[in-house]
């Protein structure tokens, strides 16, 4: 299959492909998604094949506005509409009771479904014109870092999907926050573009799922099936070093081998001469760190790097999402100097 590269002007073609059951790479504000008509089981099955995604890992449905929730979900609680009012369109996915219209393959047979209303203008135009919910996981091959540009998605999906619509680099850079509203108190299953602190301004109490901060033990089941898989990993093994940036930079510098690579804050970009270095943004700029984390992880696959050392951001605010992705990429191999 030859994958067509579509500029924003050719968005109509993306809509046509989706309507007849094809797969299209679509930009969102979080990461690029691998989209299909979410009501067409055959089209959705093709997503799993293109990504090599395990069948038990459900997909998120993308809709243009909160009033579509009642079409695809049952017993929608008031909290869902309150959260939608505050954070939609935006990087928040809500887990709700699934309605009868949603195909089994979308939810991996579960009785709940993930719903999100994205903010990216071009993405909204496509979903609006299609007038159907779009099922879309991140556009990477299963296990790889998520793509935040059309070029990164093509690295994984060229020849496997009909087209990719280029909407420029993603503004957020990490996937959506996932909150489960079918349990009491609501539970944060995946940290993302909407922070825990922001959710707590709307919801009285939020429980954080154990899989967010640590590796699941064998046999232990996280509530978001996707959180159990090795994820976001570059080819070379990653070690994360936690603590004050001056200390972690020094610690890493002392341990680098000839072919080690480094992920660090901008302030330390010149601390590691002779090594492959990817900077995330300033130590104080969490939004920049979120935008750059996946490109940083991906970039080492093009270099002869045998091991990667990373300075860890703090895990507050957007930092909870960035550290979650980094720690997962490292298989939770973390050295704590704090
Ligand atoms: P991705 O779009 O690649 O970020 O993957 C979607 C994430 O949402 C995965 O981690 C899924 O396990 C999770 N997810 C989707 N639907 C549900 C659901 N109904 N319940 C719990 N987690 C879900
Ligand atoms: Mg993903």
Tab-separated table of C-alpha atoms and ligand atoms in Angstrom:
chain	number	residue	atom	x	y	z
A	1	UNK	CA	0.000	0.000	0.000
A	2	UNK	CA	1.297	3.468	-0.860
A	3	UNK	CA	0.582	5.940	1.935
A	4	UNK	CA	-0.617	9.309	0.623
A	5	UNK	CA	0.785	12.408	2.310
A	6	UNK	CA	-2.039	14.951	2.659
A	7	UNK	CA	-1.572	18.650	3.311
A	8	UNK	CA	-4.314	20.389	5.367
A	9	UNK	CA	-5.916	21.577	2.118
A	10	UNK	CA	-6.612	17.941	1.234
A	11	UNK	CA	-8.573	17.178	4.414
A	12	UNK	CA	-11.606	16.156	2.303
A	13	UNK	CA	-9.658	13.173	1.033
A	14	UNK	CA	-8.959	12.096	4.632
A	15	UNK	CA	-12.712	12.226	5.314
A	16	UNK	CA	-13.489	10.158	2.196
A	17	UNK	CA	-10.962	7.468	3.135
A	18	UNK	CA	-12.342	7.239	6.679
A	19	UNK	CA	-15.917	7.041	5.349
A	20	UNK	CA	-15.148	4.026	3.199
A	21	UNK	CA	-13.405	2.169	6.036
A	22	UNK	CA	-9.754	3.131	5.440
A	23	UNK	CA	-7.058	4.128	7.931
A	24	UNK	CA	-5.749	7.690	8.146
A	25	UNK	CA	-3.039	9.265	10.317
A	26	UNK	CA	-4.659	12.294	11.921
A	27	UNK	CA	-3.129	15.155	13.870
A	28	UNK	CA	-4.476	15.932	17.343
A	29	UNK	CA	-3.178	18.355	19.965
A	30	UNK	CA	-1.755	15.429	21.999
A	31	UNK	CA	-0.035	13.057	19.531
A	32	UNK	CA	-0.807	11.808	15.995
A	33	UNK	CA	-3.585	9.205	15.974
A	34	UNK	CA	-4.262	6.202	13.743
A	35	UNK	CA	-7.881	6.891	12.865
A	36	UNK	CA	-10.750	4.795	11.523
A	37	UNK	CA	-14.551	4.988	11.532
A	38	UNK	CA	-15.270	3.947	15.117
A	39	UNK	CA	-18.595	2.320	14.205
A	40	UNK	CA	-17.118	0.061	11.504
A	41	UNK	CA	-15.714	-3.121	13.143
A	42	UNK	CA	-13.659	-4.108	10.084
A	43	UNK	CA	-12.015	-0.683	9.874
A	44	UNK	CA	-11.262	-0.767	13.611
A	45	UNK	CA	-9.760	-4.272	13.321
A	46	UNK	CA	-7.370	-2.897	10.706
A	47	UNK	CA	-6.017	-0.432	13.301
A	48	UNK	CA	-4.899	-3.313	15.533
A	49	UNK	CA	-3.192	-5.019	12.587
A	50	UNK	CA	-1.397	-1.866	11.363
A	51	UNK	CA	-0.033	-1.139	14.845
A	52	UNK	CA	0.586	-4.725	15.944
A	53	UNK	CA	-1.569	-3.791	18.938
A	54	UNK	CA	-2.690	-6.515	21.366
A	55	UNK	CA	-6.426	-7.231	20.908
A	56	UNK	CA	-7.124	-6.685	24.614
A	57	UNK	CA	-6.076	-3.027	24.513
A	58	UNK	CA	-9.172	-0.857	23.845
A	59	UNK	CA	-9.320	2.313	21.727
A	60	UNK	CA	-10.581	5.812	22.461
A	61	UNK	CA	-13.517	7.257	20.471
A	62	UNK	CA	-13.066	10.861	19.329
A	63	UNK	CA	-16.201	13.009	19.057
A	64	UNK	CA	-16.830	16.635	18.104
A	65	UNK	CA	-18.855	17.713	21.159
A	66	UNK	CA	-20.123	16.556	24.577
A	67	UNK	CA	-23.681	16.102	23.296
A	68	UNK	CA	-22.473	12.995	21.415
A	69	UNK	CA	-21.730	11.282	24.752
A	70	UNK	CA	-25.339	10.154	25.130
A	71	UNK	CA	-25.223	8.439	21.706
A	72	UNK	CA	-22.424	6.067	22.682
A	73	UNK	CA	-22.524	5.904	26.486
A	74	UNK	CA	-25.059	4.879	29.138
A	75	UNK	CA	-25.795	6.497	32.503
A	76	UNK	CA	-23.465	9.445	31.843
A	77	UNK	CA	-22.833	11.059	35.249
A	78	UNK	CA	-23.114	14.824	35.762
A	79	UNK	CA	-19.378	14.914	36.483
A	80	UNK	CA	-18.719	14.009	32.823
A	81	UNK	CA	-20.550	17.116	31.621
A	82	UNK	CA	-18.872	19.286	34.245
A	83	UNK	CA	-15.448	18.019	33.138
A	84	UNK	CA	-16.407	18.463	29.473
A	85	UNK	CA	-17.424	22.046	30.095
A	86	UNK	CA	-14.087	22.803	31.688
A	87	UNK	CA	-11.627	20.702	29.629
A	88	UNK	CA	-13.244	19.910	26.256
A	89	UNK	CA	-12.276	20.290	23.563
A	90	UNK	CA	-8.925	19.185	24.947
A	91	UNK	CA	-6.577	16.415	26.113
A	92	UNK	CA	-8.966	14.580	28.462
A	93	UNK	CA	-10.433	11.095	27.919
A	94	UNK	CA	-13.316	9.928	30.094
A	95	UNK	CA	-14.079	6.270	30.714
A	96	UNK	CA	-17.854	5.813	30.775
A	97	UNK	CA	-20.377	2.985	30.531
A	98	UNK	CA	-20.574	1.800	26.983
A	99	UNK	CA	-23.765	2.066	24.926
A	100	UNK	CA	-25.030	-0.601	22.467
A	101	UNK	CA	-23.858	1.272	19.335
A	102	UNK	CA	-20.156	0.821	20.149
A	103	UNK	CA	-18.578	-2.243	18.481
A	104	UNK	CA	-16.876	-4.843	20.716
A	105	UNK	CA	-13.583	-4.451	18.910
A	106	UNK	CA	-13.324	-0.783	20.023
A	107	UNK	CA	-13.627	-1.599	23.729
A	108	UNK	CA	-11.837	-4.975	23.628
A	109	UNK	CA	-15.113	-6.433	24.890
A	110	UNK	CA	-15.181	-4.275	28.061
A	111	UNK	CA	-18.443	-2.691	29.235
A	112	UNK	CA	-16.836	0.763	29.319
A	113	UNK	CA	-15.615	3.075	26.566
A	114	UNK	CA	-13.043	5.892	26.435
A	115	UNK	CA	-14.408	9.174	25.001
A	116	UNK	CA	-12.481	12.296	23.994
A	117	UNK	CA	-13.287	15.550	22.217
A	118	UNK	CA	-10.018	16.812	20.676
A	119	UNK	CA	-9.072	20.462	20.210
A	120	UNK	CA	-6.845	20.400	17.111
A	121	UNK	CA	-8.664	22.495	14.476
A	122	UNK	CA	-7.919	20.250	11.497
A	123	UNK	CA	-8.833	17.133	13.467
A	124	UNK	CA	-12.138	18.721	14.477
A	125	UNK	CA	-12.893	19.607	10.860
A	126	UNK	CA	-12.320	16.003	9.787
A	127	UNK	CA	-14.483	14.493	12.547
A	128	UNK	CA	-17.162	17.143	11.960
A	129	UNK	CA	-17.310	16.494	8.204
A	130	UNK	CA	-17.273	12.706	8.721
A	131	UNK	CA	-20.103	13.034	11.244
A	132	UNK	CA	-19.031	9.759	12.889
A	133	UNK	CA	-16.893	9.005	15.955
A	134	UNK	CA	-13.260	8.288	15.066
A	135	UNK	CA	-11.507	5.433	16.881
A	136	UNK	CA	-7.854	6.370	17.188
A	137	UNK	CA	-4.975	5.087	19.275
A	138	UNK	CA	-1.582	6.776	19.042
A	139	UNK	CA	-0.072	6.393	15.556
A	140	UNK	CA	3.067	4.444	16.540
A	141	UNK	CA	3.857	0.777	16.097
A	142	UNK	CA	2.805	-0.875	19.359
A	143	UNK	CA	5.456	-0.364	22.075
A	144	UNK	CA	7.269	2.532	20.322
A	145	UNK	CA	7.213	6.192	21.415
A	146	UNK	CA	4.098	8.038	20.191
A	147	UNK	CA	4.516	10.276	17.110
A	148	UNK	CA	4.236	14.036	17.522
A	149	UNK	CA	4.852	14.929	13.865
A	150	UNK	CA	3.572	13.478	10.577
A	151	UNK	CA	7.163	12.487	9.730
A	152	UNK	CA	7.520	10.481	12.973
A	153	UNK	CA	4.241	8.693	12.255
A	154	UNK	CA	5.395	7.840	8.723
A	155	UNK	CA	8.540	6.229	10.169
A	156	UNK	CA	6.242	3.612	11.716
A	157	UNK	CA	3.226	3.559	9.396
A	158	UNK	CA	4.446	4.264	5.847
A	159	UNK	CA	2.916	1.567	3.635
A	160	UNK	CA	0.525	0.384	6.374
A	161	UNK	CA	-2.173	3.078	6.170
A	162	UNK	CA	-3.915	4.800	3.259
A	163	UNK	CA	-2.980	8.369	4.140
A	164	UNK	CA	-1.588	10.767	6.675
A	165	UNK	CA	-2.939	14.277	7.170
A	166	UNK	CA	-0.200	16.691	8.211
A	167	UNK	CA	-1.422	19.130	10.840
A	168	UNK	CA	2.026	20.231	12.021
A	169	UNK	CA	3.776	19.344	15.298
A	170	UNK	CA	1.476	18.480	18.232
A	171	UNK	CA	0.976	21.310	20.743
A	172	UNK	CA	0.785	19.124	23.887
A	173	UNK	CA	3.107	16.256	22.925
A	174	UNK	CA	1.917	13.564	25.390
A	175	UNK	CA	-1.323	11.594	25.144
A	176	UNK	CA	-4.591	12.549	26.784
A	177	UNK	CA	-5.251	12.223	30.494
A	178	UNK	CA	-7.558	9.254	31.128
A	179	UNK	CA	-10.048	9.462	34.006
A	180	UNK	CA	-12.380	6.591	34.869
A	181	UNK	CA	-15.789	7.974	35.877
A	182	UNK	CA	-17.395	4.542	36.334
A	183	UNK	CA	-15.809	4.117	39.777
A	184	UNK	CA	-16.046	6.119	43.020
A	185	UNK	CA	-13.917	8.110	43.565
A	186	UNK	CA	-12.975	8.756	39.916
A	187	UNK	CA	-9.621	7.247	39.092
A	188	UNK	CA	-6.751	8.674	37.058
A	189	UNK	CA	-5.650	5.837	34.772
A	190	UNK	CA	-3.110	7.774	32.702
A	191	UNK	CA	-1.667	11.243	33.362
A	192	UNK	CA	-1.661	13.539	30.328
A	193	UNK	CA	-2.294	17.029	29.009
A	194	UNK	CA	-4.884	17.864	31.706
A	195	UNK	CA	-3.092	17.691	35.046
A	196	UNK	CA	-4.178	15.879	38.222
A	197	UNK	CA	-4.183	19.228	39.995
A	198	UNK	CA	-6.579	20.640	37.365
A	199	UNK	CA	-8.902	17.643	37.721
A	200	UNK	CA	-8.910	18.135	41.486
A	201	UNK	CA	-10.272	21.660	41.049
A	202	UNK	CA	-13.442	20.091	39.530
A	203	UNK	CA	-13.704	16.668	41.207
A	204	UNK	CA	-13.741	16.386	44.978
A	205	UNK	CA	-11.356	13.433	45.063
A	206	UNK	CA	-9.297	11.649	42.431
A	207	UNK	CA	-7.562	8.345	43.063
A	208	UNK	CA	-4.367	7.719	41.110
A	209	UNK	CA	-4.123	4.198	39.629
A	210	UNK	CA	-1.026	2.338	40.825
A	211	UNK	CA	0.111	1.739	37.230
A	212	UNK	CA	0.782	5.490	36.830
A	213	UNK	CA	3.739	5.507	39.206
A	214	UNK	CA	5.129	1.983	39.285
A	215	UNK	CA	5.644	-1.182	37.322
A	216	UNK	CA	2.802	-3.694	37.573
A	217	UNK	CA	3.753	-6.972	39.257
A	218	UNK	CA	3.241	-10.140	37.189
A	219	UNK	CA	-0.471	-10.982	37.254
A	220	UNK	CA	-1.472	-7.504	38.512
A	221	UNK	CA	-4.027	-5.803	36.237
A	222	UNK	CA	-4.100	-2.039	35.678
A	223	UNK	CA	-7.540	-0.577	34.835
A	224	UNK	CA	-6.294	0.831	31.517
A	225	UNK	CA	-5.114	-2.329	29.756
A	226	UNK	CA	-2.585	-0.286	27.788
A	227	UNK	CA	-0.694	0.638	30.957
A	228	UNK	CA	0.544	-2.925	31.431
A	229	UNK	CA	2.576	-3.095	28.250
A	230	UNK	CA	6.213	-2.084	27.811
A	231	UNK	CA	5.779	1.202	26.082
A	232	UNK	CA	7.385	4.247	24.527
A	233	UNK	CA	10.719	2.443	24.427
A	234	UNK	CA	13.608	3.370	22.119
A	235	UNK	CA	15.869	0.506	21.024
A	236	UNK	CA	18.602	1.323	23.554
A	237	UNK	CA	17.842	0.808	27.282
A	238	UNK	CA	17.048	3.936	29.289
A	239	UNK	CA	18.062	4.851	32.861
A	240	UNK	CA	16.176	7.696	34.533
A	241	UNK	CA	17.929	9.752	37.219
A	242	UNK	CA	15.713	11.634	39.690
A	243	UNK	CA	16.783	14.540	41.861
A	244	UNK	CA	17.967	18.146	41.696
A	245	UNK	CA	19.066	18.882	38.101
A	246	UNK	CA	22.625	19.953	39.083
A	247	UNK	CA	23.127	16.631	40.867
A	248	UNK	CA	21.549	14.417	38.224
A	249	UNK	CA	23.634	16.093	35.481
A	250	UNK	CA	26.805	15.458	37.450
A	251	UNK	CA	25.819	11.870	38.275
A	252	UNK	CA	25.084	11.100	34.623
A	253	UNK	CA	28.291	12.740	33.384
A	254	UNK	CA	30.385	10.545	35.667
A	255	UNK	CA	28.796	7.361	34.355
A	256	UNK	CA	28.652	7.886	30.594
A	257	UNK	CA	30.287	5.300	28.388
A	258	UNK	CA	31.702	6.099	24.934
A	259	UNK	CA	28.434	5.340	23.152
A	260	UNK	CA	25.975	6.598	25.792
A	261	UNK	CA	23.296	9.136	24.881
A	262	UNK	CA	21.732	11.742	27.179
A	263	UNK	CA	18.291	13.323	27.575
A	264	UNK	CA	18.658	16.495	29.616
A	265	UNK	CA	17.277	19.953	30.304
A	266	UNK	CA	18.441	22.820	28.059
A	267	UNK	CA	20.596	24.213	30.869
A	268	UNK	CA	22.802	21.093	30.738
A	269	UNK	CA	22.983	20.668	26.963
A	270	UNK	CA	26.737	21.378	26.883
A	271	UNK	CA	27.643	19.227	29.919
A	272	UNK	CA	28.196	16.070	27.903
A	273	UNK	CA	30.686	16.851	25.115
A	274	UNK	CA	31.271	14.023	22.650
A	275	UNK	CA	27.877	12.391	23.400
A	276	UNK	CA	24.548	12.332	21.594
A	277	UNK	CA	22.392	14.777	23.560
A	278	UNK	CA	18.661	15.499	23.261
A	279	UNK	CA	17.372	18.493	25.187
A	280	UNK	CA	13.803	18.560	26.525
A	281	UNK	CA	13.450	22.289	27.225
A	282	UNK	CA	14.326	24.306	30.276
A	283	UNK	CA	14.142	22.557	33.689
A	284	UNK	CA	11.298	24.928	34.612
A	285	UNK	CA	9.329	24.591	31.360
A	286	UNK	CA	7.057	21.556	31.732
A	287	UNK	CA	5.106	22.305	28.558
A	288	UNK	CA	8.314	22.185	26.501
A	289	UNK	CA	9.353	18.925	28.204
A	290	UNK	CA	5.987	17.357	27.266
A	291	UNK	CA	6.309	18.554	23.649
A	292	UNK	CA	9.799	17.091	23.245
A	293	UNK	CA	9.855	13.842	25.239
A	294	UNK	CA	8.744	11.504	22.447
A	295	UNK	CA	10.968	13.053	19.763
A	296	UNK	CA	13.893	12.823	22.183
A	297	UNK	CA	13.235	9.107	22.746
A	298	UNK	CA	12.754	8.433	19.029
A	299	UNK	CA	15.858	10.335	17.924
A	300	UNK	CA	18.293	7.824	19.463
A	301	UNK	CA	17.030	5.058	17.176
A	302	UNK	CA	18.777	6.846	14.298
A	303	UNK	CA	22.126	6.919	16.131
A	304	UNK	CA	24.627	4.319	17.309
A	305	UNK	CA	23.746	4.780	20.939
A	306	UNK	CA	23.920	1.718	23.231
A	307	UNK	CA	22.392	3.197	26.393
A	308	UNK	CA	20.474	6.341	27.288
A	309	UNK	CA	20.600	8.360	30.508
A	310	UNK	CA	17.810	10.831	31.271
A	311	UNK	CA	17.388	13.639	33.777
A	312	UNK	CA	13.937	13.237	35.302
A	313	UNK	CA	11.549	16.185	35.510
A	314	UNK	CA	9.601	16.675	38.766
A	315	UNK	CA	6.364	14.689	38.845
A	316	UNK	CA	3.962	17.525	39.625
A	317	UNK	CA	1.653	19.240	37.097
A	318	UNK	CA	2.349	18.186	33.524
A	319	UNK	CA	5.515	16.563	34.928
A	320	UNK	CA	3.447	13.573	36.110
A	321	UNK	CA	2.669	12.751	32.455
A	322	UNK	CA	6.253	13.322	31.276
A	323	UNK	CA	7.812	11.231	34.051
A	324	UNK	CA	5.225	8.473	33.473
A	325	UNK	CA	6.260	8.212	29.771
A	326	UNK	CA	9.970	8.420	30.585
A	327	UNK	CA	9.760	5.863	33.412
A	328	UNK	CA	7.810	3.475	31.193
A	329	UNK	CA	10.352	3.914	28.405
A	330	UNK	CA	12.972	2.947	31.003
A	331	UNK	CA	10.950	-0.047	32.224
A	332	UNK	CA	10.952	1.859	35.559
A	333	UNK	CA	14.744	1.631	35.793
A	334	UNK	CA	15.114	4.699	38.007
A	335	UNK	CA	17.973	5.981	40.165
A	336	UNK	CA	16.649	8.262	42.888
A	337	UNK	CA	19.116	10.881	44.180
A	338	UNK	CA	16.413	13.043	45.796
B	1	LIG	P1	-3.553	5.141	22.989
B	1	LIG	O1	-4.650	5.762	22.210
B	1	LIG	O2	-2.533	4.442	22.180
B	1	LIG	O3	-2.959	6.116	23.921
B	1	LIG	O4	-4.260	4.037	23.880
B	1	LIG	C1	-5.460	4.300	24.557
B	1	LIG	C2	-5.315	4.041	26.026
B	1	LIG	O5	-6.620	4.141	26.605
B	1	LIG	C3	-4.801	2.639	26.363
B	1	LIG	O6	-3.909	2.709	27.460
B	1	LIG	C4	-6.081	1.918	26.757
B	1	LIG	O7	-5.825	0.832	27.612
B	1	LIG	C5	-6.903	3.020	27.400
B	1	LIG	N1	-8.352	2.760	27.319
B	1	LIG	C6	-9.155	2.854	26.228
B	1	LIG	N2	-10.421	2.491	26.511
B	1	LIG	C7	-10.441	2.163	27.821
B	1	LIG	C8	-11.456	1.678	28.718
B	1	LIG	N3	-12.701	1.471	28.320
B	1	LIG	N4	-11.102	1.445	30.015
B	1	LIG	C9	-9.821	1.660	30.425
B	1	LIG	N5	-8.827	2.105	29.625
B	1	LIG	C10	-9.117	2.341	28.341
B	2	LIG	MG1	-0.439	4.537	22.437
